[in-house]
Amino acid sequence: MLPAGEIGKVPAASCCPTSGDEMKNTEEKRDMNIAAFVGREQLMQGRDDDRLLLNVSAFIEKEVGNDLKSLKKLGKLIEQMTENKMKLEEQVLTISSEIPKRIQSALKDAEESQQVLNQFLEQETPLFSSITSHLLTAQPWMDDLGAMINQIEEIEQHLTYLKWVSQIEELSDNVQQYLMTNNVPEAASILMTMTELDIKLQESSCTHLLSFMRATVKFWHKILKDKLTSDFEEILAQLHWPFITHTQSQTVGISLPASAPEVYATLETLFCQLLKLQTSDELLTEPKQLPEKYSLPACPSVILPIQIMLTPLQKRFKYHFRGNRQTNVISKPEWYLAQVLMWIGNHAHFLDEKIQPILEKAGSAVNARLEFSRGLMMLILEKLASDIPCLLYDDNLFCHLVDEVLLFERELHSVHGYPSTFASCMHILSEETCFQRWLTVERKFALQKMDSMLSSEAAWVSQYKDITDVDEMKVPDCAEVFMTLLLVITDRYKNLPTAPRKLQFLELQKDLVDDFRIRLTQVMKEETRASLDFRYCAILNAVNYISTVLADWADNVFFLQLQQAALEVFAENNALSKLQLGQLASMESSVFDDMINLLERLKLDMLTRQVDHVFREVKDAAKLYKKERWLSLPSQSEQAVMSLSSSACPLLLTLRDRLLQLEQQLCFSLFRIFWQMLVEKLDVYIYQEIILANHFNEGGAAQLQFDMTRNLFPLFSHYCKRPENYFKHVKEACIILNLNTGSALLLKDVLQSSSEHLPATAALNEVGIYKLAQQDVEILLNLRTNWPNTGK
């Protein structure tokens, strides 16, 4: 805010000369600004005064109000306000006296800080000059010192290099000395140390040192390995290794001389020494590997002593199953597969009893039998990889190979405990070209099997028709064989190493189910005109059986794992909606849901056809019953014994015969659905077409109730405890028609006096009416003719 004394003062003249008009315009603008500023000040002051008046008036209104007696309070209010004013003035005086002191103190501190800063700035200039001069003087010394340090570091590197060379030569000399004194264990230990140093040096850039180290390790490794291998093979020969026959494996140890303990002790010593060479052997030897397309799991090479033990068997395998030998027949894979299984079995006891304790004593986690099996398995994998391309397009040979490989895998895993994480034949079968061919062949033979089973004379006959306990599902032979086929396919692919391959086989199974469903539908359409015949019922039983088994499979752990794998694949490819993914993830749906839904739809369609067929027959048989003269039938008191209406006999006989026929031909679950669907239609039909279409005297109502409760309902008592609960319309209509006259009149009055707000539900429930609506009851009451003559 400008001080009052400065308002109206002329500003200092600018350096540049201005014309009279420009000066005049400038002054006019300045006067306008000053006027606007003063106006704003007055306006703000006026607003403050108005706000103060409003606050004062609000305060007085609150304290005094409209009551004149409250004016007595004004004296006290004035005293309180005066006292508050004095307190505020004291606070203002106190604050106004303290603020200058604080400002003064702050100014003093600022001046002191400025003085200190000036002193530092004065000292900085000479100090900077001094440092610069010193650095210039010391620079030559720094250069000389840097050169000397570089020389020292280079000398240290040379010294370290020479130390490494000296250490390598020293270790090499030690190995030589130990070998000269025939101390092979110590020589093997030194070689192990050299190998560890070689591994440590791998990150070094000293290529010549690395080459020297590797050459030294390789030199001594070969000497030690040759010596130990020769000694180890001699010991194995004394033990009659390998055991070609099962008898030979059983007699090992019996035919040995008295020096057998010494032989086993030497075996243990040599085995442990060879174990020490394992690290250097892995470092120097490139392991045999199949092409990457087979996606074999990464695993270390077989330990050195087991490799030596496998050597004679590998030679035998290559001799018999490679080249032009008569035993190398591409159409007989079972020969070499059985040979390997026999070798594993023959040597299992020796490996467990003699070799495994040595490994445990040496602190090794290797399982001798599995390591031996793994080495032999590589022979099988190499053989399969070379044979499969030769028979890939011969369906019979390829199918035979797959069958034999699967049998081999099953025995290998179940009998010999071969882990599924190791390389196996399934990895070879999972190779893209081979796998697609496997799928094609599997589909081809499955379709051929389906053709043969459906064309068989016994296709629609149950294998267990004469065994009641077993034949609950009444499954025809074709459905049983088909589900067995699917189960066999599952067993064939369940050990595949990867989930995507399993999912492809699952899709094949689903395609086969859909194909079989279509075939069943085609056969069913041929039998539509005879929907109650044995063949039609057999098709329905087949559909129900397949749907039931698939629903059970959906809860199987194997298929739940496939469902999880499918969920991950679909999520990656965005192949399903979020709702579908959520249903799969929460297990609300299963991998077979699509197939089950189609089968259930077919089942319902077929059942509906059967129900409609029987219902038409029942309606035809009920024509006479519909025309019964319900108005003129004698009352119950006029008859000695109530008997079934003669016109109801065709209806009940037809119904009984069809129920017995279908109970024998349909499985229990299907028949239950059938009779419940039929009863639902029959209940509505009798109610609408017979009861609502006629009037009843007392005898007619009693006869209807007798026909229904004593004859119709008992037909279904074999299938449920209370069949009348399925005929709710008929049962309740009979209740209304057979109410005694007084109760009927009373109910009629209650119904007429009821309204939307006061329904007659309680009165209806009291007489046993729960299903029928109030309007329906009124209609039924009007169908009665036995009302008393009241003159109305």
mmCIF file of N, CA and C in Angstrom, residues 675-771:
data_model
loop_
_atom_site.group_PDB
_atom_site.id
_atom_site.type_symbol
_atom_site.label_atom_id
_atom_site.label_comp_id
_atom_site.label_asym_id
_atom_site.label_seq_id
_atom_site.Cartn_x
_atom_site.Cartn_y
_atom_site.Cartn_z
ATOM 1 N N TRP A 675 -40.065 -91.918 -15.902
ATOM 2 C CA TRP A 675 -41.395 -92.003 -15.290
ATOM 3 C C TRP A 675 -41.801 -90.700 -14.625
ATOM 4 N N GLN A 676 -40.823 -89.928 -14.146
ATOM 5 C CA GLN A 676 -41.163 -88.629 -13.562
ATOM 6 C C GLN A 676 -41.651 -87.649 -14.632
ATOM 7 N N MET A 677 -41.002 -87.672 -15.819
ATOM 8 C CA MET A 677 -41.486 -86.835 -16.922
ATOM 9 C C MET A 677 -42.878 -87.276 -17.362
ATOM 10 N N LEU A 678 -43.089 -88.590 -17.425
ATOM 11 C CA LEU A 678 -44.389 -89.111 -17.848
ATOM 12 C C LEU A 678 -45.477 -88.746 -16.844
ATOM 13 N N VAL A 679 -45.185 -88.895 -15.572
ATOM 14 C CA VAL A 679 -46.160 -88.581 -14.533
ATOM 15 C C VAL A 679 -46.547 -87.099 -14.582
ATOM 16 N N GLU A 680 -45.563 -86.250 -14.845
ATOM 17 C CA GLU A 680 -45.851 -84.814 -14.923
ATOM 18 C C GLU A 680 -46.869 -84.523 -16.028
ATOM 19 N N LYS A 681 -46.692 -85.129 -17.185
ATOM 20 C CA LYS A 681 -47.631 -84.934 -18.295
ATOM 21 C C LYS A 681 -48.973 -85.583 -18.008
ATOM 22 N N LEU A 682 -48.920 -86.770 -17.389
ATOM 23 C CA LEU A 682 -50.145 -87.510 -17.104
ATOM 24 C C LEU A 682 -50.999 -86.778 -16.070
ATOM 25 N N ASP A 683 -50.348 -86.207 -15.075
ATOM 26 C CA ASP A 683 -51.054 -85.450 -14.044
ATOM 27 C C ASP A 683 -51.828 -84.282 -14.663
ATOM 28 N N VAL A 684 -51.152 -83.520 -15.520
ATOM 29 C CA VAL A 684 -51.795 -82.367 -16.164
ATOM 30 C C VAL A 684 -52.909 -82.832 -17.097
ATOM 31 N N TYR A 685 -52.665 -83.941 -17.814
ATOM 32 C CA TYR A 685 -53.664 -84.433 -18.767
ATOM 33 C C TYR A 685 -54.947 -84.855 -18.055
ATOM 34 N N ILE A 686 -54.829 -85.677 -17.010
ATOM 35 C CA ILE A 686 -56.030 -86.132 -16.290
ATOM 36 C C ILE A 686 -56.769 -84.954 -15.670
ATOM 37 N N TYR A 687 -55.987 -84.019 -15.149
ATOM 38 C CA TYR A 687 -56.606 -82.856 -14.505
ATOM 39 C C TYR A 687 -57.378 -82.001 -15.514
ATOM 40 N N GLN A 688 -56.735 -81.728 -16.658
ATOM 41 C CA GLN A 688 -57.355 -80.814 -17.621
ATOM 42 C C GLN A 688 -58.384 -81.501 -18.519
ATOM 43 N N GLU A 689 -58.045 -82.719 -19.000
ATOM 44 C CA GLU A 689 -58.883 -83.355 -20.013
ATOM 45 C C GLU A 689 -60.004 -84.224 -19.424
ATOM 46 N N ILE A 690 -59.840 -84.681 -18.200
ATOM 47 C CA ILE A 690 -60.861 -85.552 -17.608
ATOM 48 C C ILE A 690 -61.617 -84.837 -16.491
ATOM 49 N N ILE A 691 -60.884 -84.260 -15.551
ATOM 50 C CA ILE A 691 -61.546 -83.656 -14.390
ATOM 51 C C ILE A 691 -62.219 -82.335 -14.763
ATOM 52 N N LEU A 692 -61.463 -81.404 -15.343
ATOM 53 C CA LEU A 692 -62.038 -80.089 -15.659
ATOM 54 C C LEU A 692 -63.056 -80.159 -16.789
ATOM 55 N N ALA A 693 -63.043 -81.240 -17.572
ATOM 56 C CA ALA A 693 -63.966 -81.354 -18.709
ATOM 57 C C ALA A 693 -65.293 -82.012 -18.321
ATOM 58 N N ASN A 694 -65.502 -82.358 -17.060
ATOM 59 C CA ASN A 694 -66.726 -83.054 -16.638
ATOM 60 C C ASN A 694 -67.278 -82.448 -15.355
ATOM 61 N N HIS A 695 -68.533 -82.842 -15.040
ATOM 62 C CA HIS A 695 -69.144 -82.522 -13.760
ATOM 63 C C HIS A 695 -69.320 -83.829 -12.994
ATOM 64 N N PHE A 696 -69.295 -83.732 -11.678
ATOM 65 C CA PHE A 696 -69.276 -84.945 -10.855
ATOM 66 C C PHE A 696 -70.357 -84.891 -9.786
ATOM 67 N N ASN A 697 -71.098 -86.000 -9.736
ATOM 68 C CA ASN A 697 -71.971 -86.152 -8.576
ATOM 69 C C ASN A 697 -71.181 -86.831 -7.466
ATOM 70 N N GLU A 698 -71.794 -87.177 -6.374
ATOM 71 C CA GLU A 698 -71.070 -87.768 -5.246
ATOM 72 C C GLU A 698 -70.447 -89.104 -5.641
ATOM 73 N N GLY A 699 -71.191 -89.929 -6.385
ATOM 74 C CA GLY A 699 -70.662 -91.225 -6.815
ATOM 75 C C GLY A 699 -69.533 -91.069 -7.818
ATOM 76 N N GLY A 700 -69.642 -90.115 -8.735
ATOM 77 C CA GLY A 700 -68.583 -89.889 -9.731
ATOM 78 C C GLY A 700 -67.294 -89.439 -9.087
ATOM 79 N N ALA A 701 -67.415 -88.537 -8.104
ATOM 80 C CA ALA A 701 -66.215 -88.057 -7.409
ATOM 81 C C ALA A 701 -65.553 -89.187 -6.633
ATOM 82 N N ALA A 702 -66.371 -90.020 -5.977
ATOM 83 C CA ALA A 702 -65.809 -91.141 -5.213
ATOM 84 C C ALA A 702 -65.147 -92.157 -6.133
ATOM 85 N N GLN A 703 -65.776 -92.396 -7.306
ATOM 86 C CA GLN A 703 -65.203 -93.350 -8.255
ATOM 87 C C GLN A 703 -63.880 -92.837 -8.810
ATOM 88 N N LEU A 704 -63.814 -91.547 -9.122
ATOM 89 C CA LEU A 704 -62.564 -90.948 -9.618
ATOM 90 C C LEU A 704 -61.460 -91.093 -8.582
ATOM 91 N N GLN A 705 -61.818 -90.804 -7.336
ATOM 92 C CA GLN A 705 -60.800 -90.903 -6.281
ATOM 93 C C GLN A 705 -60.343 -92.346 -6.113
ATOM 94 N N PHE A 706 -61.259 -93.295 -6.193
ATOM 95 C CA PHE A 706 -60.891 -94.707 -6.068
ATOM 96 C C PHE A 706 -59.977 -95.131 -7.221
ATOM 97 N N ASP A 707 -60.309 -94.716 -8.441
ATOM 98 C CA ASP A 707 -59.477 -95.069 -9.614
ATOM 99 C C ASP A 707 -58.069 -94.511 -9.479
ATOM 100 N N MET A 708 -57.979 -93.300 -8.981
ATOM 101 C CA MET A 708 -56.666 -92.644 -8.900
ATOM 102 C C MET A 708 -55.836 -93.187 -7.732
ATOM 103 N N THR A 709 -56.427 -93.149 -6.543
ATOM 104 C CA THR A 709 -55.640 -93.466 -5.338
ATOM 105 C C THR A 709 -55.410 -94.950 -5.136
ATOM 106 N N ARG A 710 -56.323 -95.797 -5.636
ATOM 107 C CA ARG A 710 -56.205 -97.237 -5.393
ATOM 108 C C ARG A 710 -55.686 -98.008 -6.595
ATOM 109 N N ASN A 711 -55.592 -97.317 -7.749
ATOM 110 C CA ASN A 711 -55.175 -98.027 -8.961
ATOM 111 C C ASN A 711 -54.066 -97.317 -9.739
ATOM 112 N N LEU A 712 -54.262 -96.027 -10.018
ATOM 113 C CA LEU A 712 -53.227 -95.306 -10.784
ATOM 114 C C LEU A 712 -51.981 -95.050 -9.936
ATOM 115 N N PHE A 713 -52.175 -94.463 -8.783
ATOM 116 C CA PHE A 713 -51.009 -94.120 -7.950
ATOM 117 C C PHE A 713 -50.181 -95.354 -7.574
ATOM 118 N N PRO A 714 -50.814 -96.466 -7.196
ATOM 119 C CA PRO A 714 -50.006 -97.655 -6.817
ATOM 120 C C PRO A 714 -49.130 -98.203 -7.947
ATOM 121 N N LEU A 715 -49.467 -97.880 -9.221
ATOM 122 C CA LEU A 715 -48.592 -98.328 -10.309
ATOM 123 C C LEU A 715 -47.167 -97.803 -10.136
ATOM 124 N N PHE A 716 -47.031 -96.645 -9.469
ATOM 125 C CA PHE A 716 -45.713 -95.999 -9.320
ATOM 126 C C PHE A 716 -45.138 -96.189 -7.913
ATOM 127 N N SER A 717 -45.850 -96.967 -7.062
ATOM 128 C CA SER A 717 -45.354 -97.151 -5.696
ATOM 129 C C SER A 717 -44.080 -97.986 -5.651
ATOM 130 N N HIS A 718 -43.813 -98.734 -6.721
ATOM 131 C CA HIS A 718 -42.567 -99.510 -6.790
ATOM 132 C C HIS A 718 -41.352 -98.601 -7.007
ATOM 133 N N TYR A 719 -41.583 -97.386 -7.508
ATOM 134 C CA TYR A 719 -40.482 -96.481 -7.870
ATOM 135 C C TYR A 719 -40.282 -95.365 -6.849
ATOM 136 N N CYS A 720 -41.284 -95.141 -5.979
ATOM 137 C CA CYS A 720 -41.131 -94.125 -4.937
ATOM 138 C C CYS A 720 -42.086 -94.448 -3.801
ATOM 139 N N LYS A 721 -41.856 -93.864 -2.635
ATOM 140 C CA LYS A 721 -42.663 -94.182 -1.457
ATOM 141 C C LYS A 721 -44.037 -93.528 -1.497
ATOM 142 N N ARG A 722 -44.116 -92.297 -2.005
ATOM 143 C CA ARG A 722 -45.380 -91.559 -2.020
ATOM 144 C C ARG A 722 -45.665 -91.063 -3.442
ATOM 145 N N PRO A 723 -46.186 -91.948 -4.293
ATOM 146 C CA PRO A 723 -46.417 -91.570 -5.688
ATOM 147 C C PRO A 723 -47.455 -90.458 -5.839
ATOM 148 N N GLU A 724 -48.382 -90.326 -4.863
ATOM 149 C CA GLU A 724 -49.422 -89.290 -4.992
ATOM 150 C C GLU A 724 -48.829 -87.884 -5.007
ATOM 151 N N ASN A 725 -47.603 -87.744 -4.452
ATOM 152 C CA ASN A 725 -46.971 -86.421 -4.456
ATOM 153 C C ASN A 725 -46.556 -85.979 -5.857
ATOM 154 N N TYR A 726 -46.491 -86.920 -6.797
ATOM 155 C CA TYR A 726 -46.174 -86.566 -8.180
ATOM 156 C C TYR A 726 -47.440 -86.251 -8.989
ATOM 157 N N PHE A 727 -48.611 -86.585 -8.420
ATOM 158 C CA PHE A 727 -49.901 -86.279 -9.072
ATOM 159 C C PHE A 727 -50.616 -85.199 -8.256
ATOM 160 N N LYS A 728 -49.981 -84.071 -8.083
ATOM 161 C CA LYS A 728 -50.526 -83.070 -7.165
ATOM 162 C C LYS A 728 -51.842 -82.479 -7.665
ATOM 163 N N HIS A 729 -51.925 -82.221 -8.972
ATOM 164 C CA HIS A 729 -53.179 -81.673 -9.498
ATOM 165 C C HIS A 729 -54.329 -82.657 -9.285
ATOM 166 N N VAL A 730 -54.108 -83.923 -9.652
ATOM 167 C CA VAL A 730 -55.162 -84.946 -9.537
ATOM 168 C C VAL A 730 -55.513 -85.192 -8.080
ATOM 169 N N LYS A 731 -54.512 -85.326 -7.226
ATOM 170 C CA LYS A 731 -54.753 -85.609 -5.807
ATOM 171 C C LYS A 731 -55.587 -84.497 -5.173
ATOM 172 N N GLU A 732 -55.212 -83.246 -5.398
ATOM 173 C CA GLU A 732 -55.923 -82.133 -4.769
ATOM 174 C C GLU A 732 -57.302 -81.939 -5.386
ATOM 175 N N ALA A 733 -57.439 -82.243 -6.694
ATOM 176 C CA ALA A 733 -58.768 -82.163 -7.319
ATOM 177 C C ALA A 733 -59.709 -83.196 -6.699
ATOM 178 N N CYS A 734 -59.198 -84.398 -6.431
ATOM 179 C CA CYS A 734 -60.016 -85.427 -5.791
ATOM 180 C C CYS A 734 -60.426 -84.994 -4.386
ATOM 181 N N ILE A 735 -59.524 -84.314 -3.681
ATOM 182 C CA ILE A 735 -59.859 -83.824 -2.334
ATOM 183 C C ILE A 735 -61.027 -82.846 -2.396
ATOM 184 N N ILE A 736 -60.978 -81.905 -3.326
ATOM 185 C CA ILE A 736 -62.035 -80.886 -3.462
ATOM 186 C C ILE A 736 -63.363 -81.542 -3.847
ATOM 187 N N LEU A 737 -63.299 -82.467 -4.813
ATOM 188 C CA LEU A 737 -64.531 -83.081 -5.296
ATOM 189 C C LEU A 737 -65.166 -83.992 -4.256
ATOM 190 N N ASN A 738 -64.386 -84.515 -3.319
ATOM 191 C CA ASN A 738 -64.916 -85.460 -2.333
ATOM 192 C C ASN A 738 -65.080 -84.854 -0.947
ATOM 193 N N LEU A 739 -64.952 -83.524 -0.817
ATOM 194 C CA LEU A 739 -65.241 -82.880 0.462
ATOM 195 C C LEU A 739 -66.713 -83.093 0.805
ATOM 196 N N ASN A 740 -67.011 -83.319 2.096
ATOM 197 C CA ASN A 740 -68.425 -83.409 2.443
ATOM 198 C C ASN A 740 -69.090 -82.057 2.205
ATOM 199 N N THR A 741 -70.387 -82.076 2.082
ATOM 200 C CA THR A 741 -71.112 -80.890 1.607
ATOM 201 C C THR A 741 -70.897 -79.691 2.521
ATOM 202 N N GLY A 742 -70.905 -79.906 3.819
ATOM 203 C CA GLY A 742 -70.739 -78.787 4.742
ATOM 204 C C GLY A 742 -69.387 -78.120 4.584
ATOM 205 N N SER A 743 -68.350 -78.939 4.530
ATOM 206 C CA SER A 743 -66.991 -78.394 4.360
ATOM 207 C C SER A 743 -66.863 -77.684 3.021
ATOM 208 N N ALA A 744 -67.489 -78.247 1.986
ATOM 209 C CA ALA A 744 -67.425 -77.620 0.668
ATOM 210 C C ALA A 744 -68.110 -76.262 0.667
ATOM 211 N N LEU A 745 -69.308 -76.191 1.314
ATOM 212 C CA LEU A 745 -70.022 -74.902 1.396
ATOM 213 C C LEU A 745 -69.205 -73.876 2.176
ATOM 214 N N LEU A 746 -68.660 -74.301 3.299
ATOM 215 C CA LEU A 746 -67.844 -73.398 4.106
ATOM 216 C C LEU A 746 -66.638 -72.893 3.314
ATOM 217 N N LEU A 747 -65.934 -73.800 2.610
ATOM 218 C CA LEU A 747 -64.776 -73.405 1.801
ATOM 219 C C LEU A 747 -65.185 -72.449 0.693
ATOM 220 N N LYS A 748 -66.363 -72.700 0.103
ATOM 221 C CA LYS A 748 -66.837 -71.835 -0.979
ATOM 222 C C LYS A 748 -67.089 -70.417 -0.467
ATOM 223 N N ASP A 749 -67.694 -70.322 0.731
ATOM 224 C CA ASP A 749 -67.940 -69.011 1.320
ATOM 225 C C ASP A 749 -66.629 -68.288 1.627
ATOM 226 N N VAL A 750 -65.662 -69.036 2.166
ATOM 227 C CA VAL A 750 -64.352 -68.424 2.480
ATOM 228 C C VAL A 750 -63.691 -67.896 1.216
ATOM 229 N N LEU A 751 -63.752 -68.685 0.149
ATOM 230 C CA LEU A 751 -63.134 -68.261 -1.108
ATOM 231 C C LEU A 751 -63.828 -67.024 -1.679
ATOM 232 N N GLN A 752 -65.165 -66.962 -1.554
ATOM 233 C CA GLN A 752 -65.899 -65.817 -2.101
ATOM 234 C C GLN A 752 -65.642 -64.555 -1.293
ATOM 235 N N SER A 753 -65.403 -64.722 0.012
ATOM 236 C CA SER A 753 -65.169 -63.541 0.853
ATOM 237 C C SER A 753 -63.706 -63.124 0.901
ATOM 238 N N SER A 754 -62.840 -63.890 0.287
ATOM 239 C CA SER A 754 -61.402 -63.553 0.293
ATOM 240 C C SER A 754 -61.110 -62.457 -0.720
ATOM 241 N N SER A 755 -59.930 -61.853 -0.567
ATOM 242 C CA SER A 755 -59.489 -60.797 -1.494
ATOM 243 C C SER A 755 -57.993 -60.902 -1.674
ATOM 244 N N GLU A 756 -57.468 -59.959 -2.421
ATOM 245 C CA GLU A 756 -56.011 -59.980 -2.648
ATOM 246 C C GLU A 756 -55.264 -59.764 -1.347
ATOM 247 N N HIS A 757 -55.834 -58.932 -0.475
ATOM 248 C CA HIS A 757 -55.164 -58.627 0.788
ATOM 249 C C HIS A 757 -55.395 -59.700 1.834
ATOM 250 N N LEU A 758 -56.512 -60.425 1.702
ATOM 251 C CA LEU A 758 -56.819 -61.502 2.640
ATOM 252 C C LEU A 758 -57.074 -62.793 1.876
ATOM 253 N N PRO A 759 -56.007 -63.451 1.354
ATOM 254 C CA PRO A 759 -56.198 -64.682 0.584
ATOM 255 C C PRO A 759 -56.654 -65.820 1.491
ATOM 256 N N ALA A 760 -57.199 -66.830 0.845
ATOM 257 C CA ALA A 760 -57.730 -67.974 1.597
ATOM 258 C C ALA A 760 -56.724 -69.118 1.688
ATOM 259 N N THR A 761 -55.461 -68.787 1.731
ATOM 260 C CA THR A 761 -54.405 -69.815 1.731
ATOM 261 C C THR A 761 -54.527 -70.747 2.926
ATOM 262 N N ALA A 762 -54.795 -70.175 4.112
ATOM 263 C CA ALA A 762 -54.875 -71.004 5.328
ATOM 264 C C ALA A 762 -56.012 -72.012 5.231
ATOM 265 N N ALA A 763 -57.160 -71.552 4.711
ATOM 266 C CA ALA A 763 -58.301 -72.453 4.583
ATOM 267 C C ALA A 763 -58.011 -73.576 3.594
ATOM 268 N N LEU A 764 -57.330 -73.272 2.486
ATOM 269 C CA LEU A 764 -56.965 -74.281 1.499
ATOM 270 C C LEU A 764 -55.979 -75.283 2.067
ATOM 271 N N ASN A 765 -54.978 -74.766 2.784
ATOM 272 C CA ASN A 765 -53.986 -75.658 3.390
ATOM 273 C C ASN A 765 -54.622 -76.589 4.412
ATOM 274 N N GLU A 766 -55.645 -76.090 5.072
ATOM 275 C CA GLU A 766 -56.308 -76.882 6.114
ATOM 276 C C GLU A 766 -56.974 -78.131 5.546
ATOM 277 N N VAL A 767 -57.474 -78.020 4.301
ATOM 278 C CA VAL A 767 -58.108 -79.193 3.690
ATOM 279 C C VAL A 767 -57.133 -79.981 2.825
ATOM 280 N N GLY A 768 -55.847 -79.534 2.776
ATOM 281 C CA GLY A 768 -54.823 -80.294 2.050
ATOM 282 C C GLY A 768 -54.541 -79.799 0.657
ATOM 283 N N ILE A 769 -54.851 -78.532 0.372
ATOM 284 C CA ILE A 769 -54.607 -77.951 -0.960
ATOM 285 C C ILE A 769 -53.385 -77.042 -0.882
ATOM 286 N N TYR A 770 -52.350 -77.407 -1.626
ATOM 287 C CA TYR A 770 -51.114 -76.616 -1.641
ATOM 288 C C TYR A 770 -50.706 -76.222 -3.055
ATOM 289 N N LYS A 771 -51.041 -77.034 -4.027
ATOM 290 C CA LYS A 771 -50.604 -76.816 -5.408
ATOM 291 C C LYS A 771 -51.583 -75.928 -6.184
#
